RNA sequence: GCCAGAGUGGUGGAAUGGCAGACGCGACGGACUCAAAAUCCGUUGAAGGCAACUUCGUGUGGGUUCAAGUCCCACCUCUGGCACCA
């Protein structure tokens, strides 16, 4: 009988669906295993090969853990709010809710076709009111604890599309949709005080089982630096301004100050600045460069700036007059937007000083082989760390400064002026300010609108829905308006794994007992691009919920591994936006899902980037064909034959270890090696095939499931991974290498466990390797190697 | 510039300090076939030799070791992340 994979795969998939084979059971006595995969944003273009490259190994791992007898929670959901769907809906003139529904249906269908073993009873979508009710709930909690507030800030605005864009939607300073240069526009926006959790997150990162590069990326993103704030007085006015420095000890080497060009203190004293026209001109110059270009150019750009004539300040420790410059290498968004410049000990300051001819004053010199401070009053003779402490102590005592920790991470700008997102459960009242909705009034659902196009001034389309916007203030009863911005796409994804644990709960985001049972995610798989933003946000929300006692785990993800990119033949990332992606379903026209799965597993390391090629697909197809044809050489015997005993035990031992280590490519090669042995002997017993099919199952679940059921009348999903017999891992006769002076000369067969003396005798008797040689030393590792050192 | 990871045949890639190149792809030769596809068998790191064999070989240069792709030092290249963050 031919192997009709299309028929078999759909048959097996239908059974999985009907029997709900992969359901996770709450409170089951077995060991739990929570395998989380980053959920996709469903798009009209469907799943692409880049996703599949990541999903298949995650699925293989989930299936393997089921075979270990664990109660596996392997869920799927959809991160369906956001611009891609909304833009598609605008273009096709359909409602985003309809588009979302279609996309989700399509994605689910494709996932089934690939044989992904999700628990379909736990599907969540961030766009369901039942789900975003709890996203709104978490926001209200943040608001209640003072961690959500509204403030003015610059946002990215595309003048052509007339929309506010997220940073991700305008990378390189160009609008993703139309390519237009993005402008910076000031708006009143919501912020979440994520920096309040910076320290807790840094501690969490230390504890989690992430790779060093993941930890580094996260720490880098948070960007902690320790130093001090120090007050500098203006000479021409009774006004102080603060600077942040990590090197307060170098204050004796300050020869100028630099303010960010936008620093408001400049405008406050513009009368005193005789060259204020130059300031304005400089501001214009740098304004034409977008934030993004500015960032890109930063590293190699030559320093620019303007000296403020008529305005200077006083070094609080030396009382010397210090000139003030403005320059774009100091940014308004970090620290205080002002620095003290110490050209002798900072490369950037030095570069600037040389270009503008400012004095350079050394603070540290090498004295007797030690770097110590000189010309610096009370810190003379001290090393850097002692000097830092001494200066901080001094400024704190004098009341002119204090110790300060700064973070690169900014507060989380938490809103979009778009329709397709979670509405804020907030009402703005002219008497009462921001009034939160009552929990019992959640969810606040999105109004059904015909026209969801954003308005010309960048306001949210919800502004136009007057019957929804205009409400009475819940506190004072007078006319008030709802918040019309919506939450960013990152909101729904910042807690979604928790909802999988209890997806239908109407009284809590999830039941505490269930949360305790499933605990932290055991393995979180996904792309490295989400290690910073998404995972930082998720860790933040989880810590916040933990502090409120709403979730039991401080560390949400025990372990994280990142999938390498899938590249096209030019080495470029395969992505839908680049148009070089591949639809996995077209591959399924020619090859079976098992073949595709096996090929992806065989391609290489999960964490490494791989170039897509279907060249290897034929090998996997041949292998599966051989698996099918095992039926023709099957012996009706449940025993393991002597011939195959060692091979089978080695197979079990090796593949178990390899599955544990996510090394799926070597599992495939072990299976191939074994089947080669089988075809050499031209028979396989039923006992042998049983183990073989189970080991194959995570990678090629359809064919293994079908054959298993057909041959043994059992379901492969009900059995356990085979155990190996550790006494049967080696044959009684083994082949070992004989080296002379560390160089391989012969391979000879020996009885297992042979002694050094017997082996030496054998070598002397059977070879001429030692004829006429003087033996200096013998290195013998039992059953492994014999190395003879001769003169 | 800083941080992390990686450099192995024509190719994807294997190797708890112990036979480098497993397994697959491709290529070449053969069987089957009128022929082709599919399938099966064999060869396949380089150089030398009729051969048994010999020499070289894991980015480069040193080192440790009986033994190094693997450990140590220095360097080169590539990939990813961060980057005028004070």
mmCIF file of C-alpha atoms in Angstrom, chain A residues 550-755:
data_model
loop_
_atom_site.group_PDB
_atom_site.id
_atom_site.type_symbol
_atom_site.label_atom_id
_atom_site.label_comp_id
_atom_site.label_asym_id
_atom_site.label_seq_id
_atom_site.Cartn_x
_atom_site.Cartn_y
_atom_site.Cartn_z
ATOM 1 C CA UNK A 550 -3.036 38.594 42.187
ATOM 2 C CA UNK A 551 -0.458 36.185 40.767
ATOM 3 C CA UNK A 552 1.729 33.733 42.670
ATOM 4 C CA UNK A 553 4.959 33.834 40.664
ATOM 5 C CA UNK A 554 7.516 36.620 40.816
ATOM 6 C CA UNK A 555 9.416 35.300 37.789
ATOM 7 C CA UNK A 556 6.851 34.702 35.037
ATOM 8 C CA UNK A 557 9.100 32.790 32.615
ATOM 9 C CA UNK A 558 11.522 30.291 34.108
ATOM 10 C CA UNK A 559 13.427 29.747 30.920
ATOM 11 C CA UNK A 560 13.563 31.519 27.609
ATOM 12 C CA UNK A 561 15.102 30.421 24.355
ATOM 13 C CA UNK A 562 15.042 32.495 21.193
ATOM 14 C CA UNK A 563 14.454 31.155 17.735
ATOM 15 C CA UNK A 564 16.980 32.086 15.087
ATOM 16 C CA UNK A 565 15.775 33.890 12.011
ATOM 17 C CA UNK A 566 14.756 32.161 8.832
ATOM 18 C CA UNK A 567 16.654 33.743 5.955
ATOM 19 C CA UNK A 568 16.052 33.677 2.230
ATOM 20 C CA UNK A 569 18.758 32.617 -0.208
ATOM 21 C CA UNK A 570 20.202 36.151 -0.154
ATOM 22 C CA UNK A 571 20.639 35.941 3.591
ATOM 23 C CA UNK A 572 17.792 38.394 4.221
ATOM 24 C CA UNK A 573 15.186 37.845 6.906
ATOM 25 C CA UNK A 574 12.067 36.199 5.541
ATOM 26 C CA UNK A 575 9.161 38.454 6.364
ATOM 27 C CA UNK A 576 5.801 39.357 5.034
ATOM 28 C CA UNK A 577 6.667 43.025 4.739
ATOM 29 C CA UNK A 578 9.708 42.226 2.599
ATOM 30 C CA UNK A 579 7.612 40.027 0.351
ATOM 31 C CA UNK A 580 10.141 37.209 0.420
ATOM 32 C CA UNK A 581 8.213 34.986 2.780
ATOM 33 C CA UNK A 582 6.970 31.565 1.937
ATOM 34 C CA UNK A 583 3.496 30.240 2.602
ATOM 35 C CA UNK A 584 3.844 26.920 4.430
ATOM 36 C CA UNK A 585 0.605 25.675 2.908
ATOM 37 C CA UNK A 586 2.089 25.803 -0.581
ATOM 38 C CA UNK A 587 4.860 23.570 0.741
ATOM 39 C CA UNK A 588 2.154 21.251 2.059
ATOM 40 C CA UNK A 589 0.844 20.896 -1.496
ATOM 41 C CA UNK A 590 4.017 19.036 -2.422
ATOM 42 C CA UNK A 591 5.235 17.601 0.859
ATOM 43 C CA UNK A 592 3.519 16.222 3.911
ATOM 44 C CA UNK A 593 3.327 18.171 7.157
ATOM 45 C CA UNK A 594 5.516 15.501 8.718
ATOM 46 C CA UNK A 595 8.142 16.051 6.029
ATOM 47 C CA UNK A 596 8.119 19.795 6.577
ATOM 48 C CA UNK A 597 8.299 19.343 10.344
ATOM 49 C CA UNK A 598 11.161 16.910 10.042
ATOM 50 C CA UNK A 599 13.014 19.120 7.602
ATOM 51 C CA UNK A 600 12.726 22.127 9.906
ATOM 52 C CA UNK A 601 13.844 20.011 12.855
ATOM 53 C CA UNK A 602 16.784 18.689 10.852
ATOM 54 C CA UNK A 603 17.952 22.053 9.509
ATOM 55 C CA UNK A 604 19.950 23.046 12.509
ATOM 56 C CA UNK A 605 20.154 24.756 15.850
ATOM 57 C CA UNK A 606 16.918 26.350 17.079
ATOM 58 C CA UNK A 607 18.708 29.474 18.242
ATOM 59 C CA UNK A 608 20.771 29.986 15.109
ATOM 60 C CA UNK A 609 19.702 31.744 11.942
ATOM 61 C CA UNK A 610 19.150 29.353 9.044
ATOM 62 C CA UNK A 611 18.761 29.867 5.329
ATOM 63 C CA UNK A 612 15.568 28.385 3.939
ATOM 64 C CA UNK A 613 16.128 25.714 1.348
ATOM 65 C CA UNK A 614 13.969 22.771 0.399
ATOM 66 C CA UNK A 615 17.025 20.861 -0.787
ATOM 67 C CA UNK A 616 17.011 18.669 2.289
ATOM 68 C CA UNK A 617 13.286 18.025 2.087
ATOM 69 C CA UNK A 618 13.813 15.049 -0.224
ATOM 70 C CA UNK A 619 15.916 13.268 2.388
ATOM 71 C CA UNK A 620 13.174 13.605 4.989
ATOM 72 C CA UNK A 621 10.569 12.457 2.500
ATOM 73 C CA UNK A 622 12.665 9.367 1.693
ATOM 74 C CA UNK A 623 13.042 8.649 5.361
ATOM 75 C CA UNK A 624 9.294 8.835 6.031
ATOM 76 C CA UNK A 625 8.705 6.632 3.024
ATOM 77 C CA UNK A 626 11.056 4.105 4.565
ATOM 78 C CA UNK A 627 9.161 4.376 7.834
ATOM 79 C CA UNK A 628 5.953 3.572 5.980
ATOM 80 C CA UNK A 629 7.548 0.583 4.267
ATOM 81 C CA UNK A 630 8.663 -0.865 7.580
ATOM 82 C CA UNK A 631 5.239 -2.519 7.483
ATOM 83 C CA UNK A 632 6.534 -4.749 4.706
ATOM 84 C CA UNK A 633 9.418 -6.109 6.755
ATOM 85 C CA UNK A 634 7.615 -6.203 10.077
ATOM 86 C CA UNK A 635 7.995 -9.381 12.144
ATOM 87 C CA UNK A 636 5.114 -10.286 14.404
ATOM 88 C CA UNK A 637 7.197 -10.427 17.559
ATOM 89 C CA UNK A 638 7.003 -8.111 20.564
ATOM 90 C CA UNK A 639 10.560 -8.998 21.615
ATOM 91 C CA UNK A 640 13.640 -6.958 20.813
ATOM 92 C CA UNK A 641 15.906 -9.082 18.630
ATOM 93 C CA UNK A 642 19.519 -9.641 19.656
ATOM 94 C CA UNK A 643 20.734 -7.947 16.500
ATOM 95 C CA UNK A 644 18.966 -4.687 17.291
ATOM 96 C CA UNK A 645 19.147 -4.654 21.052
ATOM 97 C CA UNK A 646 22.153 -2.367 21.367
ATOM 98 C CA UNK A 647 21.107 -0.068 18.540
ATOM 99 C CA UNK A 648 17.667 0.397 20.017
ATOM 100 C CA UNK A 649 18.901 1.074 23.540
ATOM 101 C CA UNK A 650 21.443 3.569 22.259
ATOM 102 C CA UNK A 651 18.706 5.206 20.195
ATOM 103 C CA UNK A 652 16.476 5.613 23.231
ATOM 104 C CA UNK A 653 19.257 6.918 25.436
ATOM 105 C CA UNK A 654 20.619 9.393 22.899
ATOM 106 C CA UNK A 655 17.301 10.765 21.685
ATOM 107 C CA UNK A 656 16.031 11.274 25.213
ATOM 108 C CA UNK A 657 19.064 13.402 25.982
ATOM 109 C CA UNK A 658 18.760 15.233 22.678
ATOM 110 C CA UNK A 659 15.073 16.043 23.115
ATOM 111 C CA UNK A 660 15.857 17.312 26.612
ATOM 112 C CA UNK A 661 18.393 19.666 25.098
ATOM 113 C CA UNK A 662 16.255 20.891 22.205
ATOM 114 C CA UNK A 663 18.694 19.245 19.803
ATOM 115 C CA UNK A 664 16.129 18.014 17.314
ATOM 116 C CA UNK A 665 18.481 17.793 14.344
ATOM 117 C CA UNK A 666 20.495 15.058 16.033
ATOM 118 C CA UNK A 667 17.307 13.207 17.023
ATOM 119 C CA UNK A 668 16.497 13.004 13.328
ATOM 120 C CA UNK A 669 19.961 11.727 12.506
ATOM 121 C CA UNK A 670 19.743 9.057 15.249
ATOM 122 C CA UNK A 671 16.425 7.881 13.795
ATOM 123 C CA UNK A 672 17.992 7.728 10.330
ATOM 124 C CA UNK A 673 20.957 5.747 11.629
ATOM 125 C CA UNK A 674 18.621 3.264 13.241
ATOM 126 C CA UNK A 675 16.466 2.776 10.182
ATOM 127 C CA UNK A 676 19.626 2.195 8.134
ATOM 128 C CA UNK A 677 20.516 -0.668 10.471
ATOM 129 C CA UNK A 678 17.003 -2.059 10.135
ATOM 130 C CA UNK A 679 17.083 -2.058 6.342
ATOM 131 C CA UNK A 680 20.516 -3.645 6.364
ATOM 132 C CA UNK A 681 19.074 -6.582 8.304
ATOM 133 C CA UNK A 682 15.816 -6.264 6.407
ATOM 134 C CA UNK A 683 13.484 -6.902 9.329
ATOM 135 C CA UNK A 684 12.069 -5.119 12.341
ATOM 136 C CA UNK A 685 10.109 -6.706 15.163
ATOM 137 C CA UNK A 686 6.867 -5.256 16.466
ATOM 138 C CA UNK A 687 8.614 -4.616 19.779
ATOM 139 C CA UNK A 688 11.332 -2.592 18.087
ATOM 140 C CA UNK A 689 8.993 -0.629 15.864
ATOM 141 C CA UNK A 690 6.913 0.380 18.855
ATOM 142 C CA UNK A 691 9.774 2.276 20.494
ATOM 143 C CA UNK A 692 10.903 3.667 17.176
ATOM 144 C CA UNK A 693 7.481 5.159 16.409
ATOM 145 C CA UNK A 694 7.221 6.746 19.831
ATOM 146 C CA UNK A 695 10.620 8.384 19.464
ATOM 147 C CA UNK A 696 9.639 9.605 16.014
ATOM 148 C CA UNK A 697 6.271 10.886 17.209
ATOM 149 C CA UNK A 698 7.131 14.431 18.346
ATOM 150 C CA UNK A 699 8.748 15.171 15.002
ATOM 151 C CA UNK A 700 6.439 13.281 12.638
ATOM 152 C CA UNK A 701 3.251 12.920 14.664
ATOM 153 C CA UNK A 702 0.883 11.960 11.845
ATOM 154 C CA UNK A 703 2.592 8.951 10.338
ATOM 155 C CA UNK A 704 3.704 7.658 13.732
ATOM 156 C CA UNK A 705 0.263 8.088 15.228
ATOM 157 C CA UNK A 706 -1.416 6.377 12.281
ATOM 158 C CA UNK A 707 0.936 3.389 12.140
ATOM 159 C CA UNK A 708 0.900 2.976 15.896
ATOM 160 C CA UNK A 709 -2.850 2.848 15.977
ATOM 161 C CA UNK A 710 -2.993 0.490 13.023
ATOM 162 C CA UNK A 711 -0.365 -1.939 14.285
ATOM 163 C CA UNK A 712 -0.889 -1.919 18.056
ATOM 164 C CA UNK A 713 -4.526 -0.829 18.320
ATOM 165 C CA UNK A 714 -3.469 1.801 20.848
ATOM 166 C CA UNK A 715 -3.122 5.561 20.679
ATOM 167 C CA UNK A 716 0.435 6.809 20.631
ATOM 168 C CA UNK A 717 -0.687 9.858 22.621
ATOM 169 C CA UNK A 718 -1.464 7.535 25.554
ATOM 170 C CA UNK A 719 1.928 5.890 25.850
ATOM 171 C CA UNK A 720 5.226 6.906 27.409
ATOM 172 C CA UNK A 721 8.654 7.477 25.950
ATOM 173 C CA UNK A 722 10.549 4.162 26.085
ATOM 174 C CA UNK A 723 13.099 3.437 28.809
ATOM 175 C CA UNK A 724 16.515 2.066 27.934
ATOM 176 C CA UNK A 725 18.412 -0.781 29.548
ATOM 177 C CA UNK A 726 21.765 0.638 30.637
ATOM 178 C CA UNK A 727 23.363 -2.840 30.552
ATOM 179 C CA UNK A 728 22.651 -3.118 26.851
ATOM 180 C CA UNK A 729 24.333 -0.046 25.438
ATOM 181 C CA UNK A 730 27.427 -1.761 24.120
ATOM 182 C CA UNK A 731 28.202 -4.947 22.276
ATOM 183 C CA UNK A 732 30.545 -7.546 23.736
ATOM 184 C CA UNK A 733 33.034 -6.963 20.941
ATOM 185 C CA UNK A 734 34.017 -3.354 20.400
ATOM 186 C CA UNK A 735 36.352 -1.586 18.082
ATOM 187 C CA UNK A 736 38.924 0.707 19.632
ATOM 188 C CA UNK A 737 41.672 2.948 18.265
ATOM 189 C CA UNK A 738 45.359 2.169 18.829
ATOM 190 C CA UNK A 739 47.603 5.223 18.751
ATOM 191 C CA UNK A 740 51.378 5.468 18.581
ATOM 192 C CA UNK A 741 52.631 8.793 19.956
ATOM 193 C CA UNK A 742 49.111 10.153 19.798
ATOM 194 C CA UNK A 743 48.603 9.292 16.137
ATOM 195 C CA UNK A 744 45.970 6.810 15.055
ATOM 196 C CA UNK A 745 47.534 3.662 13.561
ATOM 197 C CA UNK A 746 44.970 0.884 13.775
ATOM 198 C CA UNK A 747 41.453 0.087 14.857
ATOM 199 C CA UNK A 748 41.163 -3.347 16.372
ATOM 200 C CA UNK A 749 38.299 -5.429 17.713
ATOM 201 C CA UNK A 750 38.526 -6.323 21.377
ATOM 202 C CA UNK A 751 36.359 -8.035 23.937
ATOM 203 C CA UNK A 752 34.639 -5.435 26.031
ATOM 204 C CA UNK A 753 36.426 -4.797 29.317
ATOM 205 C CA UNK A 754 39.814 -6.129 28.204
ATOM 206 C CA UNK A 755 42.725 -5.271 30.539
#
